[in-house]
Tab-separated table of C-alpha atoms in Angstrom:
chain	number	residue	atom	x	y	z
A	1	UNK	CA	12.836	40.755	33.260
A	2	UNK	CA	14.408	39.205	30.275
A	3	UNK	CA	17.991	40.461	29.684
A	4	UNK	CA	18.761	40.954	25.828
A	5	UNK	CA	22.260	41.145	24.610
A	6	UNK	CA	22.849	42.750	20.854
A	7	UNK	CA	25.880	43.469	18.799
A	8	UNK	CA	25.693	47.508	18.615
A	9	UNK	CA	24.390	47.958	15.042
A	10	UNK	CA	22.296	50.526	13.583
A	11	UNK	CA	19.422	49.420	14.787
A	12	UNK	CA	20.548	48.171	18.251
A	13	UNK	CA	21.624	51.138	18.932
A	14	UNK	CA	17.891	53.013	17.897
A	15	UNK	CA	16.554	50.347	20.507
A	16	UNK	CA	18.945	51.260	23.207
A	17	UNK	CA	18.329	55.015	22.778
A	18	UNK	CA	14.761	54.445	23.069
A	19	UNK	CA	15.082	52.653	26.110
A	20	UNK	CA	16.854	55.801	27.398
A	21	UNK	CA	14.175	57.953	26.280
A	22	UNK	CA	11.411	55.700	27.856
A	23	UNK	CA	13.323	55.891	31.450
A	24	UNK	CA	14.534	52.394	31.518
A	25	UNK	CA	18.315	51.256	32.058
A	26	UNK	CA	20.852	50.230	29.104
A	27	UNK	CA	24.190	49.090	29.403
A	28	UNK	CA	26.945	49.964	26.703
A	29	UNK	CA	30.879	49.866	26.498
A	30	UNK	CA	33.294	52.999	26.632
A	31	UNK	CA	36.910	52.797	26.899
A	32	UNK	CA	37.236	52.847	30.374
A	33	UNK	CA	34.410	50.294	31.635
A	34	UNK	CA	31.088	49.103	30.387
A	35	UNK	CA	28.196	51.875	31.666
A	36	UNK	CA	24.732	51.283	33.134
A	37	UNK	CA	22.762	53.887	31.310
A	38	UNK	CA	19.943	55.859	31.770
A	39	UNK	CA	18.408	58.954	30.866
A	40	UNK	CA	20.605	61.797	32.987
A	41	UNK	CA	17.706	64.207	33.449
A	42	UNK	CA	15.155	61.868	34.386
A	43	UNK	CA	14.866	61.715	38.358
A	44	UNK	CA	12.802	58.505	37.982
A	45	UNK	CA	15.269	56.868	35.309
A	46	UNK	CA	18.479	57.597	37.565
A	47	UNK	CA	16.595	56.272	40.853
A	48	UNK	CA	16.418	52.984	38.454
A	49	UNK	CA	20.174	52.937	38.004
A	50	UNK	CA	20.307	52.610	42.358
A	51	UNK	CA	17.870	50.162	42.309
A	52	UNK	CA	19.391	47.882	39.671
A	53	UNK	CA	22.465	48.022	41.194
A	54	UNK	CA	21.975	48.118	44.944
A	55	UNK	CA	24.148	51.454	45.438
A	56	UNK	CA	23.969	53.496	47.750
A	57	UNK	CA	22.009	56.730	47.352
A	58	UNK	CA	25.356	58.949	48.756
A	59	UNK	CA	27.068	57.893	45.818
A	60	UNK	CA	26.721	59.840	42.566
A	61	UNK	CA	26.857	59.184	39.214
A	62	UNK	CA	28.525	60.671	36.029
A	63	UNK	CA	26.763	62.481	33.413
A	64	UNK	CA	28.322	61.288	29.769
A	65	UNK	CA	27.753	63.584	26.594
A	66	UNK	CA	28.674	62.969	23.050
A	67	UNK	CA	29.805	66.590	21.782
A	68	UNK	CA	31.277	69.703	23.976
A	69	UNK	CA	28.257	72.105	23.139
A	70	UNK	CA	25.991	69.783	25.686
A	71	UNK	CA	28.235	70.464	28.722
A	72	UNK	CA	27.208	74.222	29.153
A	73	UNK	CA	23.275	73.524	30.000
A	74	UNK	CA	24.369	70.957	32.949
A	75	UNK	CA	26.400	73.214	34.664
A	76	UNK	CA	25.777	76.481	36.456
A	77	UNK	CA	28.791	78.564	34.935
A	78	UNK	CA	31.105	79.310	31.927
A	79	UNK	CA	34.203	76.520	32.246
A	80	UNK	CA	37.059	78.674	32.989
A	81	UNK	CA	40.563	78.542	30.756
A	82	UNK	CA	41.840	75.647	32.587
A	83	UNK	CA	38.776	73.555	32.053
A	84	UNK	CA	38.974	74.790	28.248
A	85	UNK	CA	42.621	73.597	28.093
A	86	UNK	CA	41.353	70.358	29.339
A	87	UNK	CA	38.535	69.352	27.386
A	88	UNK	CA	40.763	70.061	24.324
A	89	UNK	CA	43.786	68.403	25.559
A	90	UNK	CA	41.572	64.826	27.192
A	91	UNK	CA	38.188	65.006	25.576
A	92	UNK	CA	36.382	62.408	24.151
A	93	UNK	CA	38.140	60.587	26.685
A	94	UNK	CA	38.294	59.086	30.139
A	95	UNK	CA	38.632	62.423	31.647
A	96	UNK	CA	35.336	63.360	33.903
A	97	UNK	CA	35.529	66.955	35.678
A	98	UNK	CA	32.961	68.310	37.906
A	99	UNK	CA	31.329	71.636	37.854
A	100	UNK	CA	28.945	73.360	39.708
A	101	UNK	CA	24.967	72.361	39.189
A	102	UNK	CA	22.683	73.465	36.990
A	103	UNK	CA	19.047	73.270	38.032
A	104	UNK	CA	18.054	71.257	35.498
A	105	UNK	CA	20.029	68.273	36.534
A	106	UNK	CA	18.000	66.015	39.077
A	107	UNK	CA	19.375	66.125	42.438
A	108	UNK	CA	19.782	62.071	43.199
A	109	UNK	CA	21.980	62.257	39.877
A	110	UNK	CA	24.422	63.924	41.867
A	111	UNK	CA	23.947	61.863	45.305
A	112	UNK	CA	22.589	65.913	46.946
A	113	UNK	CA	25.450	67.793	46.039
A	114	UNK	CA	25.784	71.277	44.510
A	115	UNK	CA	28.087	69.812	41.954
A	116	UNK	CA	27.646	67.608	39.022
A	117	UNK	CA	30.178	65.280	36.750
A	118	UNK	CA	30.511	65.287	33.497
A	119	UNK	CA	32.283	63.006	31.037
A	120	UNK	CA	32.416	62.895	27.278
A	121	UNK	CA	33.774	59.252	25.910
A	122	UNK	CA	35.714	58.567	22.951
A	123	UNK	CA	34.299	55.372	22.380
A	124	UNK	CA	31.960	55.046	19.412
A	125	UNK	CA	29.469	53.427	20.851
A	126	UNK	CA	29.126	55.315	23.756
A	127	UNK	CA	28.932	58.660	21.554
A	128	UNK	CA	26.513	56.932	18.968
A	129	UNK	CA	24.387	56.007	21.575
A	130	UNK	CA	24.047	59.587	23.585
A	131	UNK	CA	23.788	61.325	20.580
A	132	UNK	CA	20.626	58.829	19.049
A	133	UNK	CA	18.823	59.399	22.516
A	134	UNK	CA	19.542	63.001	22.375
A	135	UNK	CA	19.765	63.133	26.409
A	136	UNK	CA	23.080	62.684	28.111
A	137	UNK	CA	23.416	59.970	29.956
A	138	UNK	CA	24.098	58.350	33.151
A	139	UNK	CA	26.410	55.983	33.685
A	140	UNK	CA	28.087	54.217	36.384
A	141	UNK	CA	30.175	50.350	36.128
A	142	UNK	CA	27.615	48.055	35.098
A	143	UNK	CA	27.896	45.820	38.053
A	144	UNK	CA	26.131	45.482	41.586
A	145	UNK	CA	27.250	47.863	44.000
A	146	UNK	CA	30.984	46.864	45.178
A	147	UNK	CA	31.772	44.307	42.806
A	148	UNK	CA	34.153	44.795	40.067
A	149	UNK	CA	33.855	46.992	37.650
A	150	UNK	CA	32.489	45.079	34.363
A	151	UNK	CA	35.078	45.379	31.194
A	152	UNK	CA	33.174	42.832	28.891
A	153	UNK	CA	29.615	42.414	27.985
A	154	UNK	CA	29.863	38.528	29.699
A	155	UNK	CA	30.972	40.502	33.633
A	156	UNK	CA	27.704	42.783	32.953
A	157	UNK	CA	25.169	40.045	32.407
A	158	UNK	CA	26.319	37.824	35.342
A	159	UNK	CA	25.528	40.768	37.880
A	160	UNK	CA	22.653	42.713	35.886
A	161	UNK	CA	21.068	39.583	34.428
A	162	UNK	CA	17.133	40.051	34.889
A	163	UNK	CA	17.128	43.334	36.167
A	164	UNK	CA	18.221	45.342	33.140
A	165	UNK	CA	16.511	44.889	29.190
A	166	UNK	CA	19.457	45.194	26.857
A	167	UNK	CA	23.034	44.924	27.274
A	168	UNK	CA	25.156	46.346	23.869
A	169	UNK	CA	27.791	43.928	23.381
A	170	UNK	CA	30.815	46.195	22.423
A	171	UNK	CA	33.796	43.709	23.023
A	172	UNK	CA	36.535	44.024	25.644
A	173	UNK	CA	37.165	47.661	27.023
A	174	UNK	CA	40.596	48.928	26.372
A	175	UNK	CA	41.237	50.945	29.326
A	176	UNK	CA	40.134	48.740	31.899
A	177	UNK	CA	39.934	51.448	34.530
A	178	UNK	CA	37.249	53.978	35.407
A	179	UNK	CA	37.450	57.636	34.402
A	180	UNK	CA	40.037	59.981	36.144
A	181	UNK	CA	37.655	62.462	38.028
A	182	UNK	CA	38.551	65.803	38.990
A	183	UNK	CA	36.960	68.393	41.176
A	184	UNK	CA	37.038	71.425	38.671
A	185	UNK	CA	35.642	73.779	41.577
A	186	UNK	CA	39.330	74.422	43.701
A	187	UNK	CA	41.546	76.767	42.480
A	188	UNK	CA	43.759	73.692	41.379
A	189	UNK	CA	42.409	70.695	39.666
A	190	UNK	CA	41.758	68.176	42.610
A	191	UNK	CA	41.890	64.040	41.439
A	192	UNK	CA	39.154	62.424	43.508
A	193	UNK	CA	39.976	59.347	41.500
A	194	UNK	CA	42.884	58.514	39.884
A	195	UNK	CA	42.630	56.894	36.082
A	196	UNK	CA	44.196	56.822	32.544
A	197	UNK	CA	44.823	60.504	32.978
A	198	UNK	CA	47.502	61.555	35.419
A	199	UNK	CA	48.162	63.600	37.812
A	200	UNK	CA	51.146	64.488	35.868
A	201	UNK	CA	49.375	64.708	32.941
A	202	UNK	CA	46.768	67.117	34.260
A	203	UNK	CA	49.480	69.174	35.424
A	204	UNK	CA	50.996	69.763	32.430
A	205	UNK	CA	48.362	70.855	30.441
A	206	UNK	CA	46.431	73.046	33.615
A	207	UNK	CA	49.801	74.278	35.305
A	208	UNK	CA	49.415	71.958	38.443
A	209	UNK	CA	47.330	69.352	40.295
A	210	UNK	CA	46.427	68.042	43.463
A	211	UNK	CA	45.286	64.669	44.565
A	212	UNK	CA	42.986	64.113	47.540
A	213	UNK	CA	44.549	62.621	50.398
A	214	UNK	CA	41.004	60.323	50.154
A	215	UNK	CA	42.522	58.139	47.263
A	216	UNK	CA	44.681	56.119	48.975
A	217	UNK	CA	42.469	56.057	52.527
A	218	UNK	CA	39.008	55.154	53.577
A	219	UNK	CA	36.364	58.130	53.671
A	220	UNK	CA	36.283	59.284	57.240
A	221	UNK	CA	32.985	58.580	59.459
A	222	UNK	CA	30.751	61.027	58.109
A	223	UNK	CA	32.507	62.190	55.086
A	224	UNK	CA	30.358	61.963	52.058
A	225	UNK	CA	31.853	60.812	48.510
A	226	UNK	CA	32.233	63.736	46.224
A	227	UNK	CA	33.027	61.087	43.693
A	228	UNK	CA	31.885	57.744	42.508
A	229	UNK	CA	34.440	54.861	43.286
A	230	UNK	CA	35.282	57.144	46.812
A	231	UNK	CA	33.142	54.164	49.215
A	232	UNK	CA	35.345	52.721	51.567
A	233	UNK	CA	35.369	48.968	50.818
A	234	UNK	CA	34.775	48.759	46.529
A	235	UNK	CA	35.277	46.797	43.176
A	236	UNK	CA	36.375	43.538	45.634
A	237	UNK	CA	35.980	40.240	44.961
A	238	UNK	CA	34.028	37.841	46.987
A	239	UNK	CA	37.471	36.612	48.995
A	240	UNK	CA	39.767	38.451	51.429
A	241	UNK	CA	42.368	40.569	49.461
A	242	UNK	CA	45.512	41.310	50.772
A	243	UNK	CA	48.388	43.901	49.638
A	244	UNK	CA	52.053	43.142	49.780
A	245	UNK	CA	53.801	45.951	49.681
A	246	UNK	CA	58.030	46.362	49.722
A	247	UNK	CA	60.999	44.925	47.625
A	248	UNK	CA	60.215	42.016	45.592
A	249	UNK	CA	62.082	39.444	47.273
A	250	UNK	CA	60.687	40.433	50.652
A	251	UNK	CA	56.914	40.287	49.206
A	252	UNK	CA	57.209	36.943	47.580
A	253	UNK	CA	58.405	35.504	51.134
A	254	UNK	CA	55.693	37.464	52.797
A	255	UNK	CA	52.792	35.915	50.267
A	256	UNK	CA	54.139	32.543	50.262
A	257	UNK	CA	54.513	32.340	54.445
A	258	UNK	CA	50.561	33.890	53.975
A	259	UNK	CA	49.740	31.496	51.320
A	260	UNK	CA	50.929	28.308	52.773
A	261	UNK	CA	49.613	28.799	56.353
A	262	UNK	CA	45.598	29.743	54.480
A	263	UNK	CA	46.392	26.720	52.462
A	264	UNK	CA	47.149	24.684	55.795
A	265	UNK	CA	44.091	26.042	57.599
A	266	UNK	CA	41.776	25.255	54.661
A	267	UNK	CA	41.320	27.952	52.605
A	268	UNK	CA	41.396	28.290	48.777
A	269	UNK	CA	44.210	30.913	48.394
A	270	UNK	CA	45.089	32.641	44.925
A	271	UNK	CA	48.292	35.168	44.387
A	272	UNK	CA	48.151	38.113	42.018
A	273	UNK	CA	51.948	38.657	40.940
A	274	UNK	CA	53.569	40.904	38.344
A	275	UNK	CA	54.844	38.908	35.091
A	276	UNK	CA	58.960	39.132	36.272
A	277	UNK	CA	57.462	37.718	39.771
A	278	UNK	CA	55.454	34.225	39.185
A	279	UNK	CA	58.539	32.163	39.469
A	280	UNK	CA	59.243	33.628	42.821
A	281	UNK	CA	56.112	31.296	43.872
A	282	UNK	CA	57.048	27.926	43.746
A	283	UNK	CA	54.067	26.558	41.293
A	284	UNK	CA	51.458	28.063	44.040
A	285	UNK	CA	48.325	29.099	42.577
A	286	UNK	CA	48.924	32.373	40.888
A	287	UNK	CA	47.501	34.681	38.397
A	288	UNK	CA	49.229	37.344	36.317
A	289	UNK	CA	48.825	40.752	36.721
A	290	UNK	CA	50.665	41.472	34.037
A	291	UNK	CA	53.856	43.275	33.311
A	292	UNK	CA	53.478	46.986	34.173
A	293	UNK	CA	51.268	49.286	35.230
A	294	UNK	CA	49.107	49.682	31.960
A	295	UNK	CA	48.440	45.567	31.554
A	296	UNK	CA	47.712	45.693	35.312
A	297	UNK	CA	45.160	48.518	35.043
A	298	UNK	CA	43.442	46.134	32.310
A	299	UNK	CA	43.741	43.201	33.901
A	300	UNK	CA	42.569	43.820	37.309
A	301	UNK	CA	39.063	43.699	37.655
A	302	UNK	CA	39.078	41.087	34.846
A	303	UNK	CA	41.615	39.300	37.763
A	304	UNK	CA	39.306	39.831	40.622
A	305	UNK	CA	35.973	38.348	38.733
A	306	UNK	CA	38.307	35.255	37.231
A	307	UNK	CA	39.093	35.298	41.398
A	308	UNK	CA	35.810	34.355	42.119
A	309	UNK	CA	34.941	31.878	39.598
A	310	UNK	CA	38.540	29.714	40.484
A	311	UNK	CA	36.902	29.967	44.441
A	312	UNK	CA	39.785	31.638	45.913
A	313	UNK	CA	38.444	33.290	49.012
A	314	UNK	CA	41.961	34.358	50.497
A	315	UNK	CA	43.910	36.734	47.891
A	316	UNK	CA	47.414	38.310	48.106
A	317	UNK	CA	48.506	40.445	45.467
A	318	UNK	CA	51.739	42.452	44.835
A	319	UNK	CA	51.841	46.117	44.763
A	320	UNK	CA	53.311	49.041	42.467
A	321	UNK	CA	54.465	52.402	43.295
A	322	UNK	CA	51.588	54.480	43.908
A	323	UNK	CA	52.238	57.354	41.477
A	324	UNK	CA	50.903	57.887	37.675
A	325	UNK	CA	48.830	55.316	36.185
A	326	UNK	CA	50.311	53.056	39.530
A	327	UNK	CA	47.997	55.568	41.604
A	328	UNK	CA	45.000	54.119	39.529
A	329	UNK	CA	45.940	50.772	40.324
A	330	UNK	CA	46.710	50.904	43.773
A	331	UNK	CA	43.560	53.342	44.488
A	332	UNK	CA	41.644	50.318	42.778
A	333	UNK	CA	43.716	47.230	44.766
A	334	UNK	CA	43.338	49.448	47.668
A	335	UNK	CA	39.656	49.565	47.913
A	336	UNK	CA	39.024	45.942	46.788
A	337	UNK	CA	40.960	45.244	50.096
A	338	UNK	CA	39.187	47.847	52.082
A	339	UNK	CA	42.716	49.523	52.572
A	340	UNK	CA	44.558	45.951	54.028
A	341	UNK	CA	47.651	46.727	53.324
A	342	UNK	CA	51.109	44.759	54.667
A	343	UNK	CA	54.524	46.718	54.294
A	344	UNK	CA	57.061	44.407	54.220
């Protein structure tokens, strides 16, 4: 399959709608990642989305609209005050809740579960594109199952290259992270994954929050993800990632011992440091991960891809406090390294 890649104009965009309508798979940029889209309603379509990406059928997907008034015929109630307060206070933007199913969304949309998730973007594109198909959409990261999440139009077409049609080339995304998702069916909103909205911001606006003790763990034998980016080992680079946590001084120690012995027994080792940390280093191979939480949460994943084209295949990176938009980040570092994490 030839790939195409278009500037979103007017007529770009009337192609990748289309597409949607036709049952085949478009990828577009939102503010959070780029999406792999396809037509939300369309069993067949959303099966594609699997396929292209090699994910696993027990993971589902989000639903994206472009206006409020398509939210009530996916879901099998009225939203309640809280989710009212919500959708005014974080929508269009990277805010997804989930609600209970309605029949008419397909089943495999939602990975089997009674619930579905729903998202409504703020970026234009995104919304311009929804509302010319006239379907929602689904959308998960447009990149192959476990990889990281794509933020530029150049990450999607080196994993979806031949097995997608059209890419819309939107420019870098300016979150960097996936969606906050939470579970809108518990009597207090419940983060399944952590993102650009806080916990603390949730709780202002809904009187209180809650954030599963699955965010910073691997899913339990069994236990089935009740929300994408849930799967144990995820958005990882092709090398070994390692998490330093502690005080500075003792982390840069820790790395360096680490680095210098995988250095010794061959390996290609890379270190991912805050901004105020790089001296600390010694002129070993290091890559910023910015200076705070916000430039790490749009660096990372850019990070972990440049990771893979420099050939590190040992990685250490520093850590943050695991609370606001540090959750995010260390729910995202923490799956990349399927949960290796050093206290120091």
């Amino acid at each position: 399959m030839f790939t195409e890649v278009l500037m979103p104009s007017d007529d770009a965009i009337r192609e990748a709608a289309a597409l949607i309508r036709a049952g085949q798979l478009v990828a577009f940029p939102t503010e959070t990642v780029y999406g792999l889209g396809a037509n939300a309603l369309d069993p067949e379509a959303v099966a594609r989305i699997f396929a292209a990406k090699n994910r696993p059928g027990d993971n589902p997907l989000i639903a994206h609209i472009s206006d409020v008034s398509q939210l009530r015929p996916l879901i099998d109630c009225e939203p309640g005050p809280v989710a009212r307060r919500m959708m005014d206070a974080f929508w269009p933007g990277p805010l997804t809740m989930i609600f209970p199913r309605a029949k008419l969304v397909p089943a495999n949309l939602s990975a089997g579960l009674d619930t579905v998730s729903v998202r409504l973007p703020s970026h234009p594109v995104a919304r311009a594109l929804i509302s010319a198909a006239g379907v929602p959409i689904a959308a998960p990261s447009a990149n192959r199952s476990g990889r990281p999440s794509p933020t530029s139009a150049a990450h999607v077409f080196e994993d979806m290259k031949g097995r997608i049609p059209l890419i819309l080339d939107g420019g870098d995304c300016a979150v960097g992270l996936e969606s906050t998702v939470v579970d809108m069916t518990c009597d207090v909103p419940r983060i399944l994954r952590p993102g650009g909205i806080t916990a603390e911001m949730i709780a202002e606006v809904a009187g209180g929050s809650e954030v599963d003790p699955a965010v910073m763990r691997p899913l339990q034998e069994g236990e089935q993800p009740r929300s994408p980016g849930m799967k144990y080992r995820h958005y990882a680079p092709r090398g070994e990632l390692t998490i330093v946590e502690g005080d500075p001084a003792n982390v840069a120690e820790a790395i360096s011992e680490m680095y210098d012995c995988a250095l010794a027994d061959g390996h290609h080792p890379l270190i991912l440091a805050l901004d105020g940390h790089l001296a600390a280093y010694g002129g070993r191979r290091a890559e910023s991960l910015g200076g705070d939480e916000a430039e790490m949460a749009h660096r990372i994943f850019a990070l972990l891809r440049d990771a893979d084209a420099l050939g590190a295949d040992v990685l250490f990176s520093e850590a943050v406090e695991a609370r606001g938009l540090g959750l995010a980040v260390m729910n995202r570092l923490g799956r990349a390294a399927a949960f290796h994490i050093l206290k120091v």
